[in-house]
Amino acid sequence: MGNDARRVQRVGQLCSTAMTYDELKAAIRAGTITPVRHGAVVQGPPASDGRQRQVELIAGTVPVIQGPDWALSHTSAVALLGLPMSRGELDRVWITRPPQGHQGHHRPGLVTRVCGLEPDEITRVGPYRVTNLARTTVDMARQFGFATGVLVADAAAARGCTREAMQKVLDRSARRPGNGIARRVVAFADGRSESGGESLMRAMCELQGCAPTDIQIEIYSPEGHFIARCDFGWLEYGIVGEYDGVQKYGRLVRPGQSVSDVVAAEKDREAQIRDQGLEIIRFCKVDLRRPAAAAARLRRLMDQRGRRETPWTSPIPAAPPDENSPWDDPFLGSPW
């Protein structure tokens, strides 16, 4: 859970072996040591990454949690399992306890949920007992709603968590609050989503009543040559869509290229997509904050294009060359 430079230490132990309390206070003022929670600190300034902050908070909190049979869950499980993180509730550790003799509560730095917890819903991450992918997905959907649920569910599905495993968790607690939303999330989840931004945009479109009818659309030329793969498809309107993350163009720059080279190549790619009879719509981070405006933009494009009786389909991909055919050798040329 982090390297030694970021190892969380108990204040009592640190001050009994390495420094005085006055020296600790001075180090905190100087920013060379950061409080994680009451009684726990970490070397260095506050972590800039939300996942790292949550992991450090877990390390500082777990030693003071009393009682058996609990497991880290919800946002804390998301952090430890490496699932995409939303911004909410990063300042508290989440645990789930079985109901026998326990009550749920919210305290500064700690949220305790009390509900059934089956042995096959638990995994281990390092020294910690943690709810597994399926249980964590369902818990997040119940607690934080559809969009956050889809964010986690898509990533869990990409990691091999099946819809059946998620459904099993749901069926064990059919009347638990939030189950209706969680069922909708499980039905909507798609492990083909390639980023958290794509998952959130797709979820936002669903909430606005205009979810894509397919994702990861592969586009080929009439000759069967690959042109592009687009994140979303509304093929009954001949529309494809893409979510552009903040680092999109920088990530695509290859050695010897500039950002302007990548932008030019992307414009050429868009032109080739349109040559196949498609229109492309782009979404970005701003659209996640203004989903109604993004949906209105999409609907205007749908109105312009009109719904087709037969959805657009891509030509068949070109067959790989026959290794035994002499005419596929570029040095031999064509017989015609």
Short mmCIF file of N, CA and C in Angstrom, two decimals, residues 10-163:
data_model
loop_
_atom_site.label_atom_id
_atom_site.label_comp_id
_atom_site.label_asym_id
_atom_site.label_seq_id
_atom_site.Cartn_x
_atom_site.Cartn_y
_atom_site.Cartn_z
N ARG A 10 1.87 5.73 13.37
CA ARG A 10 1.14 6.20 14.53
C ARG A 10 1.95 7.28 15.24
N VAL A 11 1.29 8.32 15.66
CA VAL A 11 1.98 9.44 16.29
C VAL A 11 2.71 9.00 17.56
N GLY A 12 2.04 8.18 18.38
CA GLY A 12 2.66 7.75 19.62
C GLY A 12 3.96 7.01 19.40
N GLN A 13 3.96 6.11 18.42
CA GLN A 13 5.17 5.34 18.14
C GLN A 13 6.25 6.23 17.56
N LEU A 14 5.87 7.14 16.67
CA LEU A 14 6.85 8.03 16.04
C LEU A 14 7.53 8.91 17.09
N CYS A 15 6.73 9.42 18.01
CA CYS A 15 7.29 10.33 19.01
C CYS A 15 8.03 9.60 20.13
N SER A 16 7.88 8.32 20.21
CA SER A 16 8.63 7.57 21.21
C SER A 16 9.95 7.04 20.66
N THR A 17 10.12 7.11 19.32
CA THR A 17 11.32 6.53 18.72
C THR A 17 12.13 7.50 17.88
N ALA A 18 11.48 8.55 17.32
CA ALA A 18 12.19 9.35 16.31
C ALA A 18 12.21 10.85 16.60
N MET A 19 11.20 11.39 17.26
CA MET A 19 11.13 12.83 17.46
C MET A 19 10.22 13.15 18.64
N THR A 20 10.30 14.39 19.08
CA THR A 20 9.41 14.85 20.15
C THR A 20 8.12 15.37 19.54
N TYR A 21 7.11 15.58 20.38
CA TYR A 21 5.85 16.14 19.89
C TYR A 21 6.05 17.53 19.31
N ASP A 22 6.92 18.33 19.93
CA ASP A 22 7.18 19.67 19.41
C ASP A 22 7.84 19.60 18.03
N GLU A 23 8.75 18.66 17.87
CA GLU A 23 9.37 18.49 16.55
C GLU A 23 8.36 18.01 15.51
N LEU A 24 7.42 17.17 15.94
CA LEU A 24 6.38 16.70 15.02
C LEU A 24 5.49 17.87 14.58
N LYS A 25 5.11 18.71 15.55
CA LYS A 25 4.28 19.86 15.20
C LYS A 25 5.00 20.79 14.23
N ALA A 26 6.29 20.97 14.46
CA ALA A 26 7.08 21.82 13.55
C ALA A 26 7.15 21.22 12.16
N ALA A 27 7.31 19.91 12.08
CA ALA A 27 7.38 19.23 10.77
C ALA A 27 6.04 19.35 10.03
N ILE A 28 4.93 19.28 10.77
CA ILE A 28 3.62 19.43 10.14
C ILE A 28 3.44 20.84 9.62
N ARG A 29 3.88 21.84 10.41
CA ARG A 29 3.78 23.22 9.94
C ARG A 29 4.65 23.45 8.71
N ALA A 30 5.80 22.78 8.66
CA ALA A 30 6.71 22.94 7.52
C ALA A 30 6.26 22.15 6.30
N GLY A 31 5.31 21.24 6.46
CA GLY A 31 4.81 20.45 5.34
C GLY A 31 5.62 19.22 5.04
N THR A 32 6.57 18.86 5.89
CA THR A 32 7.36 17.65 5.66
C THR A 32 6.69 16.40 6.22
N ILE A 33 5.68 16.60 7.07
CA ILE A 33 4.85 15.52 7.57
C ILE A 33 3.40 15.97 7.47
N THR A 34 2.51 15.05 7.09
CA THR A 34 1.10 15.37 6.90
C THR A 34 0.24 14.50 7.80
N PRO A 35 -0.68 15.09 8.58
CA PRO A 35 -1.63 14.27 9.32
C PRO A 35 -2.57 13.53 8.36
N VAL A 36 -2.77 12.26 8.61
CA VAL A 36 -3.71 11.45 7.83
C VAL A 36 -5.07 11.42 8.52
N ARG A 37 -5.05 11.24 9.80
CA ARG A 37 -6.22 11.30 10.66
C ARG A 37 -5.70 11.52 12.07
N HIS A 38 -6.59 11.62 13.04
CA HIS A 38 -6.15 11.80 14.42
C HIS A 38 -5.26 10.62 14.83
N GLY A 39 -4.02 10.95 15.23
CA GLY A 39 -3.11 9.92 15.71
C GLY A 39 -2.31 9.22 14.64
N ALA A 40 -2.40 9.66 13.38
CA ALA A 40 -1.64 9.01 12.30
C ALA A 40 -1.12 10.07 11.34
N VAL A 41 0.12 9.89 10.90
CA VAL A 41 0.75 10.84 9.98
C VAL A 41 1.49 10.08 8.89
N VAL A 42 1.89 10.84 7.87
CA VAL A 42 2.67 10.26 6.78
C VAL A 42 3.76 11.25 6.41
N GLN A 43 4.89 10.73 5.99
CA GLN A 43 6.00 11.58 5.57
C GLN A 43 5.64 12.29 4.28
N GLY A 44 6.00 13.57 4.18
CA GLY A 44 5.81 14.32 2.95
C GLY A 44 4.55 15.14 2.94
N PRO A 45 4.30 15.86 1.83
CA PRO A 45 3.10 16.69 1.69
C PRO A 45 1.88 15.83 1.43
N PRO A 46 0.68 16.41 1.48
CA PRO A 46 -0.52 15.62 1.18
C PRO A 46 -0.45 15.00 -0.22
N ALA A 47 -0.92 13.78 -0.34
CA ALA A 47 -0.93 13.12 -1.66
C ALA A 47 -1.87 13.85 -2.59
N SER A 48 -1.44 14.05 -3.83
CA SER A 48 -2.29 14.73 -4.81
C SER A 48 -3.32 13.81 -5.43
N ASP A 49 -3.07 12.51 -5.35
CA ASP A 49 -3.95 11.51 -5.96
C ASP A 49 -4.98 11.05 -4.93
N GLY A 50 -6.26 11.08 -5.32
CA GLY A 50 -7.33 10.70 -4.41
C GLY A 50 -7.24 9.27 -3.92
N ARG A 51 -6.80 8.36 -4.81
CA ARG A 51 -6.68 6.96 -4.41
C ARG A 51 -5.60 6.81 -3.32
N GLN A 52 -4.47 7.49 -3.52
CA GLN A 52 -3.41 7.40 -2.53
C GLN A 52 -3.85 7.98 -1.19
N ARG A 53 -4.59 9.08 -1.22
CA ARG A 53 -5.08 9.66 0.04
C ARG A 53 -6.00 8.68 0.76
N GLN A 54 -6.85 8.01 0.01
CA GLN A 54 -7.76 7.05 0.63
C GLN A 54 -6.99 5.86 1.19
N VAL A 55 -5.99 5.36 0.46
CA VAL A 55 -5.19 4.24 0.93
C VAL A 55 -4.45 4.61 2.22
N GLU A 56 -3.92 5.83 2.27
CA GLU A 56 -3.24 6.27 3.49
C GLU A 56 -4.22 6.42 4.65
N LEU A 57 -5.42 6.91 4.35
CA LEU A 57 -6.43 7.03 5.40
C LEU A 57 -6.83 5.64 5.92
N ILE A 58 -6.93 4.68 5.02
CA ILE A 58 -7.22 3.30 5.44
C ILE A 58 -6.12 2.79 6.37
N ALA A 59 -4.86 3.00 5.97
CA ALA A 59 -3.75 2.51 6.78
C ALA A 59 -3.73 3.14 8.16
N GLY A 60 -4.16 4.40 8.25
CA GLY A 60 -4.19 5.07 9.53
C GLY A 60 -5.40 4.73 10.38
N THR A 61 -6.47 4.23 9.74
CA THR A 61 -7.73 3.99 10.45
C THR A 61 -7.91 2.55 10.88
N VAL A 62 -7.50 1.61 10.04
CA VAL A 62 -7.73 0.19 10.33
C VAL A 62 -7.22 -0.24 11.71
N PRO A 63 -6.06 0.23 12.16
CA PRO A 63 -5.59 -0.23 13.48
C PRO A 63 -6.50 0.14 14.65
N VAL A 64 -7.38 1.12 14.47
CA VAL A 64 -8.24 1.54 15.59
C VAL A 64 -9.68 1.04 15.44
N ILE A 65 -9.96 0.28 14.37
CA ILE A 65 -11.31 -0.29 14.20
C ILE A 65 -11.41 -1.54 15.06
N GLN A 66 -12.43 -1.62 15.88
CA GLN A 66 -12.58 -2.73 16.81
C GLN A 66 -13.60 -3.74 16.30
N GLY A 67 -13.51 -4.95 16.83
CA GLY A 67 -14.49 -5.98 16.51
C GLY A 67 -14.07 -6.84 15.33
N PRO A 68 -14.66 -8.05 15.22
CA PRO A 68 -14.31 -8.98 14.14
C PRO A 68 -15.26 -8.87 12.95
N ASP A 69 -14.91 -9.58 11.88
CA ASP A 69 -15.81 -9.89 10.76
C ASP A 69 -16.16 -8.71 9.87
N TRP A 70 -15.54 -7.55 10.04
CA TRP A 70 -15.85 -6.44 9.15
C TRP A 70 -14.92 -6.50 7.92
N ALA A 71 -15.33 -5.79 6.88
CA ALA A 71 -14.53 -5.70 5.66
C ALA A 71 -14.58 -4.28 5.14
N LEU A 72 -13.49 -3.84 4.57
CA LEU A 72 -13.49 -2.55 3.88
C LEU A 72 -14.40 -2.64 2.66
N SER A 73 -15.19 -1.61 2.43
CA SER A 73 -16.20 -1.66 1.39
C SER A 73 -16.36 -0.30 0.72
N HIS A 74 -17.31 -0.21 -0.22
CA HIS A 74 -17.66 1.03 -0.88
C HIS A 74 -16.41 1.74 -1.43
N THR A 75 -16.24 3.03 -1.13
CA THR A 75 -15.13 3.80 -1.68
C THR A 75 -13.78 3.23 -1.29
N SER A 76 -13.68 2.70 -0.07
CA SER A 76 -12.40 2.13 0.36
C SER A 76 -12.06 0.88 -0.45
N ALA A 77 -13.06 0.05 -0.74
CA ALA A 77 -12.83 -1.13 -1.57
C ALA A 77 -12.46 -0.73 -2.99
N VAL A 78 -13.14 0.29 -3.52
CA VAL A 78 -12.80 0.78 -4.85
C VAL A 78 -11.33 1.19 -4.93
N ALA A 79 -10.86 1.91 -3.91
CA ALA A 79 -9.46 2.36 -3.91
C ALA A 79 -8.50 1.18 -3.89
N LEU A 80 -8.77 0.19 -3.06
CA LEU A 80 -7.86 -0.94 -2.90
C LEU A 80 -7.93 -1.90 -4.09
N LEU A 81 -9.09 -2.03 -4.72
CA LEU A 81 -9.24 -2.94 -5.85
C LEU A 81 -8.77 -2.33 -7.16
N GLY A 82 -8.43 -1.04 -7.15
CA GLY A 82 -7.94 -0.40 -8.37
C GLY A 82 -9.04 -0.05 -9.35
N LEU A 83 -10.28 0.11 -8.87
CA LEU A 83 -11.39 0.50 -9.72
C LEU A 83 -11.42 2.02 -9.88
N PRO A 84 -12.09 2.54 -10.91
CA PRO A 84 -12.14 4.00 -11.09
C PRO A 84 -12.80 4.68 -9.90
N MET A 85 -12.27 5.82 -9.52
CA MET A 85 -12.75 6.51 -8.34
C MET A 85 -13.50 7.79 -8.72
N SER A 86 -14.63 8.00 -8.07
CA SER A 86 -15.31 9.28 -8.17
C SER A 86 -14.79 10.18 -7.06
N ARG A 87 -15.21 11.42 -7.05
CA ARG A 87 -14.64 12.37 -6.10
C ARG A 87 -15.29 12.28 -4.72
N GLY A 88 -16.44 11.69 -4.61
CA GLY A 88 -17.18 11.73 -3.36
C GLY A 88 -16.63 10.81 -2.29
N GLU A 89 -16.73 11.24 -1.06
CA GLU A 89 -16.47 10.41 0.12
C GLU A 89 -15.05 9.89 0.23
N LEU A 90 -14.08 10.63 -0.26
CA LEU A 90 -12.69 10.19 -0.16
C LEU A 90 -12.08 10.51 1.20
N ASP A 91 -12.79 11.31 2.00
CA ASP A 91 -12.24 11.71 3.29
C ASP A 91 -12.69 10.79 4.42
N ARG A 92 -13.31 9.66 4.07
CA ARG A 92 -13.74 8.72 5.10
C ARG A 92 -13.45 7.29 4.65
N VAL A 93 -13.16 6.44 5.62
CA VAL A 93 -13.02 5.01 5.37
C VAL A 93 -14.40 4.37 5.51
N TRP A 94 -14.68 3.44 4.60
CA TRP A 94 -15.97 2.74 4.61
C TRP A 94 -15.75 1.29 4.99
N ILE A 95 -16.53 0.80 5.95
CA ILE A 95 -16.50 -0.62 6.29
C ILE A 95 -17.92 -1.15 6.34
N THR A 96 -18.06 -2.46 6.17
CA THR A 96 -19.35 -3.15 6.32
C THR A 96 -19.18 -4.24 7.37
N ARG A 97 -20.15 -4.29 8.29
CA ARG A 97 -20.17 -5.32 9.34
C ARG A 97 -21.43 -6.16 9.18
N PRO A 98 -21.39 -7.42 9.60
CA PRO A 98 -22.62 -8.22 9.66
C PRO A 98 -23.55 -7.64 10.73
N PRO A 99 -24.85 -7.88 10.63
CA PRO A 99 -25.81 -7.19 11.49
C PRO A 99 -25.83 -7.63 12.94
N GLN A 100 -25.28 -8.77 13.29
CA GLN A 100 -25.39 -9.27 14.66
C GLN A 100 -24.72 -8.34 15.66
N GLY A 101 -25.53 -7.65 16.46
CA GLY A 101 -25.02 -6.84 17.55
C GLY A 101 -24.35 -5.55 17.14
N HIS A 102 -24.50 -5.11 15.89
CA HIS A 102 -23.84 -3.88 15.44
C HIS A 102 -24.86 -2.89 14.91
N GLN A 103 -24.49 -1.62 14.91
CA GLN A 103 -25.30 -0.56 14.34
C GLN A 103 -24.45 0.25 13.36
N GLY A 104 -25.09 0.71 12.29
CA GLY A 104 -24.38 1.56 11.36
C GLY A 104 -24.22 2.96 11.92
N HIS A 105 -23.18 3.65 11.49
CA HIS A 105 -22.99 5.03 11.94
C HIS A 105 -22.04 5.77 11.00
N HIS A 106 -22.14 7.07 11.04
CA HIS A 106 -21.23 7.96 10.32
C HIS A 106 -20.46 8.75 11.37
N ARG A 107 -19.15 8.62 11.36
CA ARG A 107 -18.30 9.38 12.24
C ARG A 107 -17.26 10.10 11.40
N PRO A 108 -16.63 11.14 11.95
CA PRO A 108 -15.56 11.79 11.18
C PRO A 108 -14.49 10.77 10.78
N GLY A 109 -14.32 10.60 9.49
CA GLY A 109 -13.29 9.69 9.00
C GLY A 109 -13.70 8.26 8.86
N LEU A 110 -14.91 7.86 9.31
CA LEU A 110 -15.31 6.45 9.25
C LEU A 110 -16.81 6.32 9.07
N VAL A 111 -17.21 5.52 8.07
CA VAL A 111 -18.61 5.16 7.86
C VAL A 111 -18.75 3.66 8.05
N THR A 112 -19.67 3.24 8.90
CA THR A 112 -19.93 1.81 9.12
C THR A 112 -21.30 1.47 8.59
N ARG A 113 -21.36 0.53 7.66
CA ARG A 113 -22.63 0.01 7.14
C ARG A 113 -22.85 -1.37 7.77
N VAL A 114 -24.08 -1.65 8.14
CA VAL A 114 -24.42 -2.93 8.75
C VAL A 114 -25.39 -3.67 7.85
N CYS A 115 -24.96 -4.78 7.31
CA CYS A 115 -25.83 -5.60 6.46
C CYS A 115 -25.14 -6.94 6.23
N GLY A 116 -25.87 -7.87 5.62
CA GLY A 116 -25.32 -9.20 5.38
C GLY A 116 -24.05 -9.15 4.55
N LEU A 117 -23.12 -10.02 4.89
CA LEU A 117 -21.83 -10.06 4.21
C LEU A 117 -21.42 -11.52 4.12
N GLU A 118 -21.52 -12.10 2.93
CA GLU A 118 -21.25 -13.52 2.75
C GLU A 118 -19.75 -13.77 2.54
N PRO A 119 -19.26 -14.93 2.95
CA PRO A 119 -17.83 -15.22 2.78
C PRO A 119 -17.34 -15.10 1.34
N ASP A 120 -18.17 -15.49 0.36
CA ASP A 120 -17.72 -15.44 -1.02
C ASP A 120 -17.79 -14.02 -1.61
N GLU A 121 -18.18 -13.04 -0.80
CA GLU A 121 -18.19 -11.64 -1.23
C GLU A 121 -16.95 -10.90 -0.71
N ILE A 122 -16.04 -11.64 -0.11
CA ILE A 122 -14.84 -11.05 0.50
C ILE A 122 -13.60 -11.53 -0.24
N THR A 123 -12.66 -10.62 -0.43
CA THR A 123 -11.34 -10.97 -0.96
C THR A 123 -10.30 -10.31 -0.06
N ARG A 124 -9.04 -10.55 -0.35
CA ARG A 124 -7.97 -9.91 0.43
C ARG A 124 -7.11 -9.07 -0.51
N VAL A 125 -6.79 -7.88 -0.04
CA VAL A 125 -5.85 -7.00 -0.73
C VAL A 125 -4.77 -6.66 0.28
N GLY A 126 -3.59 -7.24 0.12
CA GLY A 126 -2.57 -7.06 1.13
C GLY A 126 -3.06 -7.59 2.47
N PRO A 127 -2.97 -6.79 3.51
CA PRO A 127 -3.40 -7.25 4.83
C PRO A 127 -4.89 -7.08 5.09
N TYR A 128 -5.63 -6.56 4.12
CA TYR A 128 -7.01 -6.14 4.38
C TYR A 128 -8.05 -7.11 3.83
N ARG A 129 -9.14 -7.27 4.58
CA ARG A 129 -10.34 -7.94 4.07
C ARG A 129 -11.17 -6.88 3.35
N VAL A 130 -11.54 -7.17 2.11
CA VAL A 130 -12.17 -6.18 1.24
C VAL A 130 -13.33 -6.85 0.50
N THR A 131 -14.43 -6.13 0.32
CA THR A 131 -15.50 -6.67 -0.51
C THR A 131 -14.98 -6.86 -1.94
N ASN A 132 -15.42 -7.95 -2.59
CA ASN A 132 -14.89 -8.27 -3.91
C ASN A 132 -15.52 -7.40 -5.00
N LEU A 133 -15.14 -7.65 -6.24
CA LEU A 133 -15.59 -6.81 -7.35
C LEU A 133 -17.11 -6.74 -7.44
N ALA A 134 -17.77 -7.89 -7.37
CA ALA A 134 -19.22 -7.91 -7.53
C ALA A 134 -19.91 -7.17 -6.39
N ARG A 135 -19.54 -7.46 -5.16
CA ARG A 135 -20.18 -6.81 -4.02
C ARG A 135 -19.88 -5.31 -4.01
N THR A 136 -18.65 -4.94 -4.31
CA THR A 136 -18.29 -3.52 -4.33
C THR A 136 -19.09 -2.77 -5.39
N THR A 137 -19.24 -3.37 -6.56
CA THR A 137 -20.02 -2.74 -7.62
C THR A 137 -21.45 -2.48 -7.18
N VAL A 138 -22.08 -3.49 -6.61
CA VAL A 138 -23.47 -3.35 -6.17
C VAL A 138 -23.58 -2.34 -5.04
N ASP A 139 -22.66 -2.37 -4.09
CA ASP A 139 -22.68 -1.41 -2.99
C ASP A 139 -22.56 0.03 -3.50
N MET A 140 -21.66 0.26 -4.45
CA MET A 140 -21.47 1.61 -4.97
C MET A 140 -22.70 2.10 -5.71
N ALA A 141 -23.34 1.21 -6.46
CA ALA A 141 -24.57 1.60 -7.16
C ALA A 141 -25.68 1.92 -6.17
N ARG A 142 -25.83 1.09 -5.14
CA ARG A 142 -26.85 1.35 -4.12
C ARG A 142 -26.62 2.68 -3.41
N GLN A 143 -25.37 2.95 -3.08
CA GLN A 143 -25.06 4.10 -2.25
C GLN A 143 -24.98 5.41 -3.04
N PHE A 144 -24.38 5.37 -4.24
CA PHE A 144 -24.05 6.60 -4.94
C PHE A 144 -24.80 6.80 -6.26
N GLY A 145 -25.64 5.86 -6.64
CA GLY A 145 -26.49 6.10 -7.79
C GLY A 145 -25.99 5.52 -9.10
N PHE A 146 -26.75 5.82 -10.15
CA PHE A 146 -26.58 5.15 -11.43
C PHE A 146 -25.23 5.46 -12.08
N ALA A 147 -24.87 6.75 -12.21
CA ALA A 147 -23.65 7.10 -12.95
C ALA A 147 -22.41 6.53 -12.28
N THR A 148 -22.29 6.69 -10.96
CA THR A 148 -21.14 6.13 -10.25
C THR A 148 -21.16 4.61 -10.32
N GLY A 149 -22.35 4.03 -10.23
CA GLY A 149 -22.46 2.58 -10.34
C GLY A 149 -21.96 2.06 -11.67
N VAL A 150 -22.32 2.74 -12.77
CA VAL A 150 -21.86 2.32 -14.10
C VAL A 150 -20.34 2.49 -14.22
N LEU A 151 -19.81 3.58 -13.68
CA LEU A 151 -18.36 3.80 -13.68
C LEU A 151 -17.63 2.60 -13.10
N VAL A 152 -18.11 2.11 -11.96
CA VAL A 152 -17.47 0.98 -11.29
C VAL A 152 -17.80 -0.33 -11.98
N ALA A 153 -19.06 -0.51 -12.38
CA ALA A 153 -19.50 -1.77 -12.97
C ALA A 153 -18.80 -2.07 -14.30
N ASP A 154 -18.63 -1.06 -15.15
CA ASP A 154 -17.93 -1.27 -16.42
C ASP A 154 -16.50 -1.76 -16.18
N ALA A 155 -15.82 -1.12 -15.23
CA ALA A 155 -14.44 -1.51 -14.94
C ALA A 155 -14.38 -2.90 -14.33
N ALA A 156 -15.33 -3.22 -13.46
CA ALA A 156 -15.36 -4.56 -12.87
C ALA A 156 -15.61 -5.61 -13.94
N ALA A 157 -16.53 -5.32 -14.86
CA ALA A 157 -16.81 -6.25 -15.95
C ALA A 157 -15.58 -6.46 -16.83
N ALA A 158 -14.84 -5.38 -17.09
CA ALA A 158 -13.61 -5.49 -17.88
C ALA A 158 -12.56 -6.35 -17.18
N ARG A 159 -12.65 -6.42 -15.85
CA ARG A 159 -11.72 -7.24 -15.06
C ARG A 159 -12.20 -8.67 -14.92
N GLY A 160 -13.31 -9.02 -15.55
CA GLY A 160 -13.79 -10.40 -15.52
C GLY A 160 -14.92 -10.66 -14.57
N CYS A 161 -15.45 -9.64 -13.90
CA CYS A 161 -16.60 -9.82 -13.01
C CYS A 161 -17.85 -9.96 -13.88
N THR A 162 -18.53 -11.08 -13.81
CA THR A 162 -19.65 -11.35 -14.70
C THR A 162 -20.94 -10.71 -14.19
N ARG A 163 -21.86 -10.53 -15.13
CA ARG A 163 -23.19 -10.03 -14.76
C ARG A 163 -23.86 -10.99 -13.79
#
